[in-house]
Amino acid sequence: LRVSPVEVIKRLMTNGVMAGQNQTIDYDTAALVAVELGFEPELEAAAEPEPGTPLIEPEEEPDDPASLKPRPPVVTILGHVDHGKTSLLDAIRKTRVAAGEAGGITQHIGAYQVERDGQLITFIDTPGHAAFTAMRARGAQVTDIAVLVVAADDGVMPQTVEAINHAKAAGVPIIVAINKIDLPAANPDRVKQQLTEYGIVVEEYGGDTVCVPVSAATGQGIGDLLEAINLVAEISELKANPNRPGSGVVIEAELDPHRGPIATVLVQRGTLRQGDAVVVGETSGKVRAMLDDTGKRVKEAGPSTPVVILGLEDVPEAGDRLRVVADEKVARQIVEERKRQREAQEQTQHARVNLDTLFNEISAGKLKELIIILKTDVRGTAEAIKGALERLSTPEVKIRIIHAATGPVTDNDVMLAEASNGIIIGFNTRVEPGAKKRAEAVGVEIRTYNIIYQLLEDIEKALQGMLEPVY
Ligand code: GDP
């Protein structure tokens, strides 16, 4: 590499590897350092595999387009606190009781389904963008459509804006539900007006965002909202192949004192069946029993269906992926392998963007966009810095500010950065202790500045690979 050992050790340290000059490091770590120094590492043709060589997990095969069938949309409700997310979920849930559906009482399992005009809709029962982005940060995209709730008497509030930006970062279509229209102080027009400032233009203003006035309290407009969801779902042409082994994602999980680990899984592809051997994150098991959202035993569950499964060895985490494998033995092997890989990866925490390695990533063609979350003391500054940063975009790399707001850097910001592989810039603002801890744990870079030109200079230098590393 033609650099001094000290240089290599420094690089290792910034990647969280504490190694001395005479220590052996593994290929991945070595490759990482080499890439950072502008080299292209190549693994020599492997000799005999070592004992305990990883069992390569079979990739999920892509589906033949002809095998794809329409599936219900999966909807998450987002919005500012107290604008009625929970009430709306309750009101929607009640429509099935009103429809006289068998087993009308819904268990809380983290998700539920309702029917409208013969179409099923799946709702994620944990509202808010924190949960939504936490899942994304773990690599699980579950939501097809976001319903943005805005109280008609209160209008667009800071978390409304956060929710918009989190939904946009996920690339999920937004439907606006203007809630509390039963209140005398309700002013839906003001809400629509305010939303345009954040790039949400409703249909009657010439935009393409569907907007439905509702009241979670009286039930007014709930049917219209469900129809709007069906409409947007139809446009999105959501499809999956039900005729393959099931796979999906954990919505929530807990240890039940009587039944052992239980997990609500949203099936995303294929069909999950009782008796299937499954791997879920870092645990495995056999599906001993499955319950639907009314608590009824079911034998199988297809795409977009939430089910509670019993029979796992351990409690998985929300966001963990589930997949069906040949048998329990294979399941256990895969779990072992996953644990091993995670441990190896933890030793060489990398892969996240940071300014020090930005240039190498750009040069290697791996990075086309620098995603930034910007927090400032006052709104005017946010706008000014946002504009100035965007102008630093080069033909090689575009600078995209996916969220700019006032206030301290929070846990939610870190999650958004994690989910979007971005960095956080704080200007004249503090970093909440929880956010700092999380950022360190997951390797998200937070930079704080008090002087604009220094901020801009750092980014500019980072883009050119001229930033002095800080140790
Ligand atoms: P969340 O924090 O967004 O989940 O909001 P909640 O569902 O907890 O609702 C906050 C408050 O607003 C509660 O006191 C609800 O009873 C009330 N609320 C929710 N929806 C409506 C509505 O449509 N009309 C009226 N008048 N009050 C509502």
XYZ file of C-alpha atoms and ligand atoms in Angstrom:
499
model
C 0.000 0.000 0.000
C 3.076 2.224 0.264
C 1.967 3.884 3.482
C 3.462 3.713 6.955
C 2.178 1.156 9.467
C 1.016 4.058 11.614
C -1.260 5.190 8.815
C -2.756 1.709 8.539
C -3.246 1.496 12.286
C -4.959 4.880 12.321
C -7.316 3.758 9.594
C -8.076 0.598 11.513
C -8.775 2.600 14.635
C -11.249 4.881 12.905
C -13.018 1.727 11.803
C -13.136 0.460 15.359
C -10.394 -2.179 15.016
C -7.677 -1.942 17.669
C -4.754 -3.814 16.140
C -0.992 -3.605 16.620
C 1.724 -3.814 13.971
C 2.264 -7.549 14.221
C -1.283 -8.630 14.386
C -3.115 -10.514 11.690
C -6.371 -9.035 10.486
C -8.984 -10.734 8.364
C -9.490 -10.125 4.670
C -12.603 -7.958 5.009
C -10.862 -5.585 7.363
C -7.751 -5.444 5.239
C -9.841 -4.852 2.140
C -11.640 -2.042 3.840
C -8.438 -0.225 4.656
C -7.101 -0.837 1.192
C -10.219 0.668 -0.364
C -9.952 3.663 1.914
C -6.435 4.190 0.655
C -7.620 4.055 -2.895
C -6.658 0.472 -3.787
C -8.770 -2.234 -5.228
C -8.289 -5.369 -3.174
C -8.715 -8.788 -4.682
C -8.986 -12.002 -2.745
C -6.466 -14.593 -3.880
C -8.020 -17.789 -5.123
C -9.025 -19.463 -1.907
C -7.154 -22.518 -0.779
C -8.974 -25.341 0.968
C -11.926 -24.040 2.915
C -11.217 -23.907 6.606
C -13.185 -26.123 8.899
C -16.436 -24.483 9.911
C -16.634 -22.568 6.646
C -19.790 -20.541 6.356
C -22.726 -22.305 4.956
C -23.776 -19.897 2.284
C -27.356 -18.906 2.785
C -29.317 -19.533 -0.360
C -30.576 -16.285 -1.818
C -34.285 -15.985 -2.242
C -34.956 -16.610 -5.885
C -36.661 -13.849 -7.810
C -40.221 -14.528 -8.893
C -41.364 -15.131 -12.402
C -43.573 -12.108 -13.234
C -46.312 -14.503 -14.344
C -46.493 -15.939 -10.829
C -47.293 -12.596 -9.221
C -50.780 -12.024 -7.829
C -52.283 -8.813 -6.440
C -51.844 -8.453 -2.689
C -53.374 -6.116 -0.092
C -51.568 -2.838 0.657
C -49.767 -2.437 3.971
C -50.542 0.934 5.526
C -48.861 2.870 8.335
C -50.394 5.894 10.013
C -48.073 8.824 10.641
C -48.544 12.302 12.086
C -47.989 14.708 14.940
C -48.711 13.633 18.516
C -52.373 14.030 19.521
C -53.554 14.505 15.963
C -55.494 11.251 16.246
C -53.345 8.410 14.899
C -54.425 5.938 17.569
C -58.060 7.062 17.408
C -58.033 6.641 13.653
C -56.607 3.125 13.891
C -59.352 2.316 16.414
C -62.061 3.816 14.231
C -60.861 1.832 11.209
C -60.689 -1.331 13.258
C -64.277 -0.792 14.347
C -65.516 -0.877 10.761
C -65.007 -4.616 10.745
C -67.127 -5.044 13.854
C -69.796 -2.890 12.258
C -69.576 -5.015 9.142
C -70.575 -7.905 11.400
C -67.492 -9.874 10.582
C -67.054 -13.136 12.435
C -64.776 -12.751 15.420
C -65.168 -8.987 15.167
C -63.020 -8.356 18.205
C -59.501 -7.640 17.120
C -56.599 -8.800 19.238
C -53.756 -6.366 19.434
C -51.024 -8.140 17.511
C -49.323 -5.136 15.936
C -51.220 -5.234 12.679
C -54.740 -5.930 11.489
C -56.757 -6.234 8.314
C -60.056 -4.723 7.256
C -62.095 -5.211 4.129
C -63.514 -2.510 1.911
C -65.381 -3.220 -1.316
C -64.058 -6.746 -1.286
C -60.442 -5.600 -0.961
C -58.350 -6.296 2.100
C -56.165 -3.580 3.636
C -53.470 -4.316 6.209
C -52.793 -1.691 8.868
C -49.670 -1.579 10.989
C -50.996 -0.962 14.475
C -47.996 0.965 15.817
C -48.463 4.498 14.550
C -45.745 7.092 14.125
C -42.644 7.548 12.083
C -40.297 6.447 14.867
C -41.498 2.855 14.572
C -41.707 3.180 10.800
C -38.106 4.319 10.419
C -36.790 1.967 13.112
C -37.935 -0.891 10.897
C -36.309 0.680 7.877
C -33.090 1.162 9.800
C -33.107 -2.592 10.286
C -33.494 -3.101 6.585
C -37.189 -3.960 6.619
C -39.489 -2.064 4.310
C -43.010 -3.060 5.280
C -45.142 -0.062 4.414
C -46.676 0.443 0.965
C -48.750 3.526 1.777
C -48.431 6.144 4.522
C -51.521 7.873 5.839
C -50.508 11.266 7.161
C -52.899 12.425 9.854
C -53.162 16.172 10.402
C -55.611 17.604 12.933
C -57.819 20.152 11.210
C -57.794 22.450 14.239
C -54.045 22.340 14.787
C -52.535 22.178 11.311
C -49.052 21.170 10.251
C -46.765 20.702 13.268
C -43.076 19.715 13.602
C -43.753 15.987 13.701
C -46.033 16.334 10.686
C -43.020 17.623 8.782
C -40.815 14.862 10.177
C -43.392 12.286 9.126
C -43.530 13.729 5.596
C -39.756 13.563 5.274
C -39.515 10.065 6.732
C -42.200 8.837 4.310
C -40.502 10.563 1.388
C -37.125 9.094 2.340
C -38.752 5.680 2.228
C -40.297 6.446 -1.153
C -43.764 5.609 0.089
C -46.864 7.316 -1.354
C -48.692 9.568 1.106
C -52.433 9.948 1.610
C -53.469 12.898 3.765
C -56.228 12.354 6.332
C -57.384 15.659 7.760
C -58.767 14.568 11.118
C -61.046 16.135 13.746
C -63.252 17.806 11.148
C -66.083 17.491 13.695
C -64.503 20.290 15.740
C -65.823 23.848 15.294
C -62.234 25.102 15.010
C -61.525 22.740 12.110
C -59.939 24.463 9.144
C -59.090 21.874 6.478
C -58.200 24.499 3.895
C -55.490 25.940 6.088
C -54.027 22.425 6.444
C -53.969 21.900 2.680
C -52.349 25.275 2.236
C -49.689 24.542 4.841
C -48.905 21.165 3.315
C -48.000 22.730 -0.014
C -45.019 24.333 1.732
C -43.653 20.848 2.303
C -44.206 19.579 -1.192
C -47.525 17.875 -0.484
C -50.001 19.280 -2.978
C -53.484 17.823 -2.743
C -55.579 17.050 -5.800
C -57.912 20.040 -5.536
C -54.845 22.295 -5.583
C -53.645 20.648 -8.768
C -51.306 18.161 -7.102
C -51.495 14.405 -6.987
C -51.872 13.735 -3.269
C -55.171 12.244 -2.232
C -56.672 14.069 0.754
C -59.611 12.853 2.821
C -61.391 14.765 5.593
C -62.198 12.432 8.489
C -63.284 12.327 12.076
C -61.981 9.470 14.136
C -64.447 10.566 16.828
C -67.658 10.351 14.770
C -66.496 7.910 12.108
C -67.181 10.426 9.347
C -65.035 9.908 6.254
C -63.485 6.613 7.407
C -65.075 4.760 4.495
C -63.743 7.379 2.085
C -60.272 6.975 3.538
C -60.386 3.215 2.985
C -61.547 3.780 -0.592
C -58.711 6.244 -1.138
C -56.260 3.630 0.130
C -57.672 1.062 -2.284
C -57.326 3.551 -5.103
C -53.690 4.350 -4.363
C -52.981 0.642 -3.861
C -54.453 -0.115 -7.275
C -52.199 2.456 -8.912
C -49.190 1.001 -7.117
C -49.972 -2.471 -8.539
C -48.841 -4.315 -5.424
C -48.108 -7.918 -6.196
C -46.460 -10.989 -4.717
C -46.146 -14.653 -5.517
C -48.188 -16.628 -2.989
C -47.002 -19.998 -4.324
C -43.584 -20.239 -2.755
C -42.189 -20.734 0.732
C -43.190 -17.875 2.975
C -41.009 -14.976 3.986
C -41.758 -11.791 5.825
C -40.837 -9.491 8.637
C -41.425 -9.372 12.387
C -43.752 -6.528 13.428
C -43.550 -7.203 17.140
C -42.536 -10.031 19.438
C -42.597 -10.931 23.101
C -42.140 -13.724 25.571
C -45.532 -15.058 26.582
C -45.439 -16.692 30.021
C -47.580 -19.607 28.804
C -46.840 -19.939 25.125
C -43.157 -19.035 25.009
C -41.764 -16.667 22.371
C -44.508 -15.295 20.157
C -44.035 -13.040 17.167
C -46.340 -11.164 14.839
C -45.075 -11.632 11.347
C -46.209 -9.809 8.271
C -45.920 -12.276 5.421
C -44.526 -10.472 2.377
C -43.910 -13.233 -0.142
C -45.111 -16.759 -0.499
C -47.290 -18.597 1.985
C -46.342 -19.388 5.563
C -47.776 -22.665 6.849
C -48.178 -24.348 10.169
C -45.343 -26.860 10.536
C -42.854 -24.809 8.485
C -39.262 -24.638 9.728
C -38.264 -20.986 9.906
C -35.302 -18.736 10.519
C -36.176 -15.393 12.103
C -33.301 -12.977 12.584
C -30.994 -14.826 14.925
C -33.433 -17.417 16.111
C -35.244 -20.321 14.526
C -38.006 -22.827 15.155
C -40.973 -24.607 13.731
C -44.321 -22.890 13.345
C -46.295 -24.799 15.962
C -49.418 -22.706 15.599
C -50.565 -19.558 13.819
C -53.256 -17.081 14.837
C -54.779 -14.318 12.770
C -55.594 -10.806 14.009
C -58.900 -11.991 15.484
C -57.157 -14.663 17.534
C -58.437 -17.455 15.300
C -56.192 -20.415 14.507
C -55.121 -20.491 10.885
C -53.125 -23.061 8.936
C -51.627 -20.725 6.380
C -51.018 -17.062 5.650
C -50.287 -15.423 2.299
C -48.741 -12.092 1.237
C -49.620 -8.983 3.303
C -51.238 -11.093 6.033
C -50.216 -10.490 9.645
C -50.112 -13.607 11.812
C -48.919 -14.501 15.266
C -46.595 -17.471 15.210
C -45.749 -19.801 18.074
C -42.824 -22.179 18.213
C -39.701 -20.031 18.002
C -36.761 -20.830 20.239
C -36.144 -17.202 21.174
C -37.863 -13.832 20.982
C -36.863 -12.123 17.734
C -36.735 -8.346 17.264
C -39.117 -6.119 15.369
C -37.707 -5.730 11.885
C -36.130 -9.198 11.793
C -36.781 -11.107 8.611
C -38.468 -14.484 8.592
C -37.964 -17.148 5.988
C -38.979 -20.733 5.569
C -36.180 -23.249 5.193
C -35.981 -26.977 4.512
C -35.930 -28.199 8.103
C -35.039 -27.232 11.634
C -31.481 -28.440 11.326
C -30.790 -26.149 8.389
C -32.548 -23.383 10.290
C -30.179 -23.771 13.220
C -27.138 -23.807 10.952
C -28.223 -20.595 9.296
C -28.726 -18.959 12.671
C -25.224 -19.969 13.734
C -23.828 -18.559 10.547
C -25.725 -15.301 10.943
C -24.417 -14.859 14.463
C -20.898 -15.493 13.275
C -21.235 -12.999 10.455
C -22.700 -10.363 12.730
C -19.847 -10.759 15.184
C -17.325 -10.481 12.386
C -19.083 -7.414 11.105
C -19.204 -5.770 14.507
C -15.443 -5.934 14.602
C -15.141 -4.038 11.385
C -17.970 -1.577 11.704
C -17.994 0.137 8.388
C -20.148 0.560 5.336
C -21.848 3.695 6.653
C -21.092 6.978 4.974
C -18.850 9.393 6.759
C -17.021 12.426 5.555
C -13.556 10.904 6.035
C -14.165 8.085 3.593
C -16.603 9.880 1.360
C -14.183 10.621 -1.411
C -13.044 7.012 -1.745
C -16.614 5.841 -1.952
C -17.331 8.412 -4.623
C -14.181 7.557 -6.581
C -15.000 3.888 -6.400
C -18.369 4.752 -7.908
C -20.132 3.364 -4.882
C -21.712 6.607 -3.823
C -23.708 8.874 -6.090
C -25.511 10.825 -3.438
C -24.581 12.318 -0.088
C -27.676 12.228 2.074
C -27.813 14.806 4.846
C -30.139 15.423 7.753
C -29.814 19.014 8.874
C -30.745 20.398 12.280
C -30.371 24.082 13.063
C -31.292 26.631 15.714
C -33.656 28.682 13.569
C -35.630 27.966 10.457
C -34.094 30.723 8.333
C -30.660 29.213 8.856
C -31.908 25.781 7.872
C -33.159 27.120 4.549
C -29.961 29.052 3.890
C -27.649 26.145 4.702
C -29.802 23.722 2.779
C -29.508 25.854 -0.344
C -25.776 26.367 0.074
C -25.179 22.649 0.618
C -27.212 21.618 -2.377
C -25.148 23.942 -4.521
C -22.045 21.957 -3.567
C -23.348 19.007 -5.586
C -20.902 17.893 -8.259
C -21.464 15.844 -11.409
C -20.201 12.810 -9.465
C -22.195 13.244 -6.321
C -25.453 14.916 -5.560
C -26.096 16.409 -2.146
C -29.583 15.670 -0.950
C -31.009 17.077 2.284
C -33.814 14.718 3.163
C -34.808 16.441 6.373
C -34.102 19.978 7.560
C -35.634 21.191 10.780
C -35.000 23.228 13.884
C -34.128 21.765 17.277
C -31.532 19.409 18.695
C -30.347 16.259 16.942
C -32.657 13.516 18.208
C -32.846 9.758 18.232
C -35.308 9.959 15.333
C -32.797 11.866 13.237
C -30.205 9.170 13.857
C -32.668 6.485 12.864
C -33.505 8.320 9.677
C -29.795 8.668 8.893
C -29.305 4.997 9.621
C -32.203 3.943 7.423
C -31.174 6.242 4.588
C -27.405 5.849 4.930
C -26.889 9.536 5.524
C -24.996 11.816 7.856
C -26.316 14.386 10.302
C -25.223 17.987 10.476
C -26.098 20.124 13.466
C -25.687 23.882 13.213
C -25.796 25.966 16.398
C -27.680 23.163 18.051
C -26.962 20.372 20.486
C -27.070 16.626 20.143
C -29.371 14.844 22.581
C -27.418 12.348 24.708
C -29.585 9.443 23.537
C -28.976 10.395 19.922
C -25.228 10.584 20.463
C -25.157 7.138 22.011
C -27.220 5.609 19.282
C -25.154 7.261 16.567
C -21.967 5.863 18.078
C -23.484 2.408 18.389
C -24.666 2.227 14.803
C -21.893 4.267 13.215
C -23.881 7.272 12.027
C -21.773 10.385 11.685
C -22.937 13.563 13.408
C -21.037 16.783 12.710
C -21.773 19.994 14.561
C -20.800 23.485 13.509
C -21.214 27.068 14.649
C -19.788 28.744 11.586
C -21.430 28.280 8.210
C -18.346 28.617 6.081
C -16.584 25.931 8.106
C -19.491 23.587 7.547
C -19.518 24.233 3.821
C -15.753 23.992 3.599
C -15.723 20.618 5.331
C -18.306 19.191 2.980
C -16.534 20.614 -0.025
C -13.213 19.166 1.096
C -14.794 15.825 1.878
C -16.182 15.698 -1.642
C -12.678 16.239 -2.984
C -11.017 13.833 -0.564
C -9.118 16.639 1.105
C -10.650 16.580 4.544
C -8.122 16.222 7.362
C -9.214 13.247 9.416
C -9.926 13.951 13.096
C -8.858 11.322 15.596
P -52.207 10.299 18.600
O -51.270 10.827 19.622
O -51.945 10.867 17.248
O -52.301 8.788 18.567
O -53.666 10.881 18.984
P -54.855 10.179 19.744
O -55.556 9.208 18.878
O -54.399 9.702 21.063
O -55.845 11.419 19.912
C -55.484 12.564 20.654
C -56.717 13.234 21.214
O -57.538 13.723 20.167
C -57.598 12.276 22.020
O -58.106 12.953 23.131
C -58.706 11.916 21.064
O -59.892 11.603 21.725
C -58.845 13.184 20.251
N -59.343 12.925 18.902
C -58.828 12.068 17.992
N -59.522 12.110 16.845
C -60.501 13.015 17.019
C -61.561 13.510 16.181
O -61.745 13.122 15.018
N -62.351 14.475 16.711
C -62.192 14.936 17.972
N -63.034 15.870 18.395
N -61.228 14.497 18.787
C -60.388 13.544 18.324
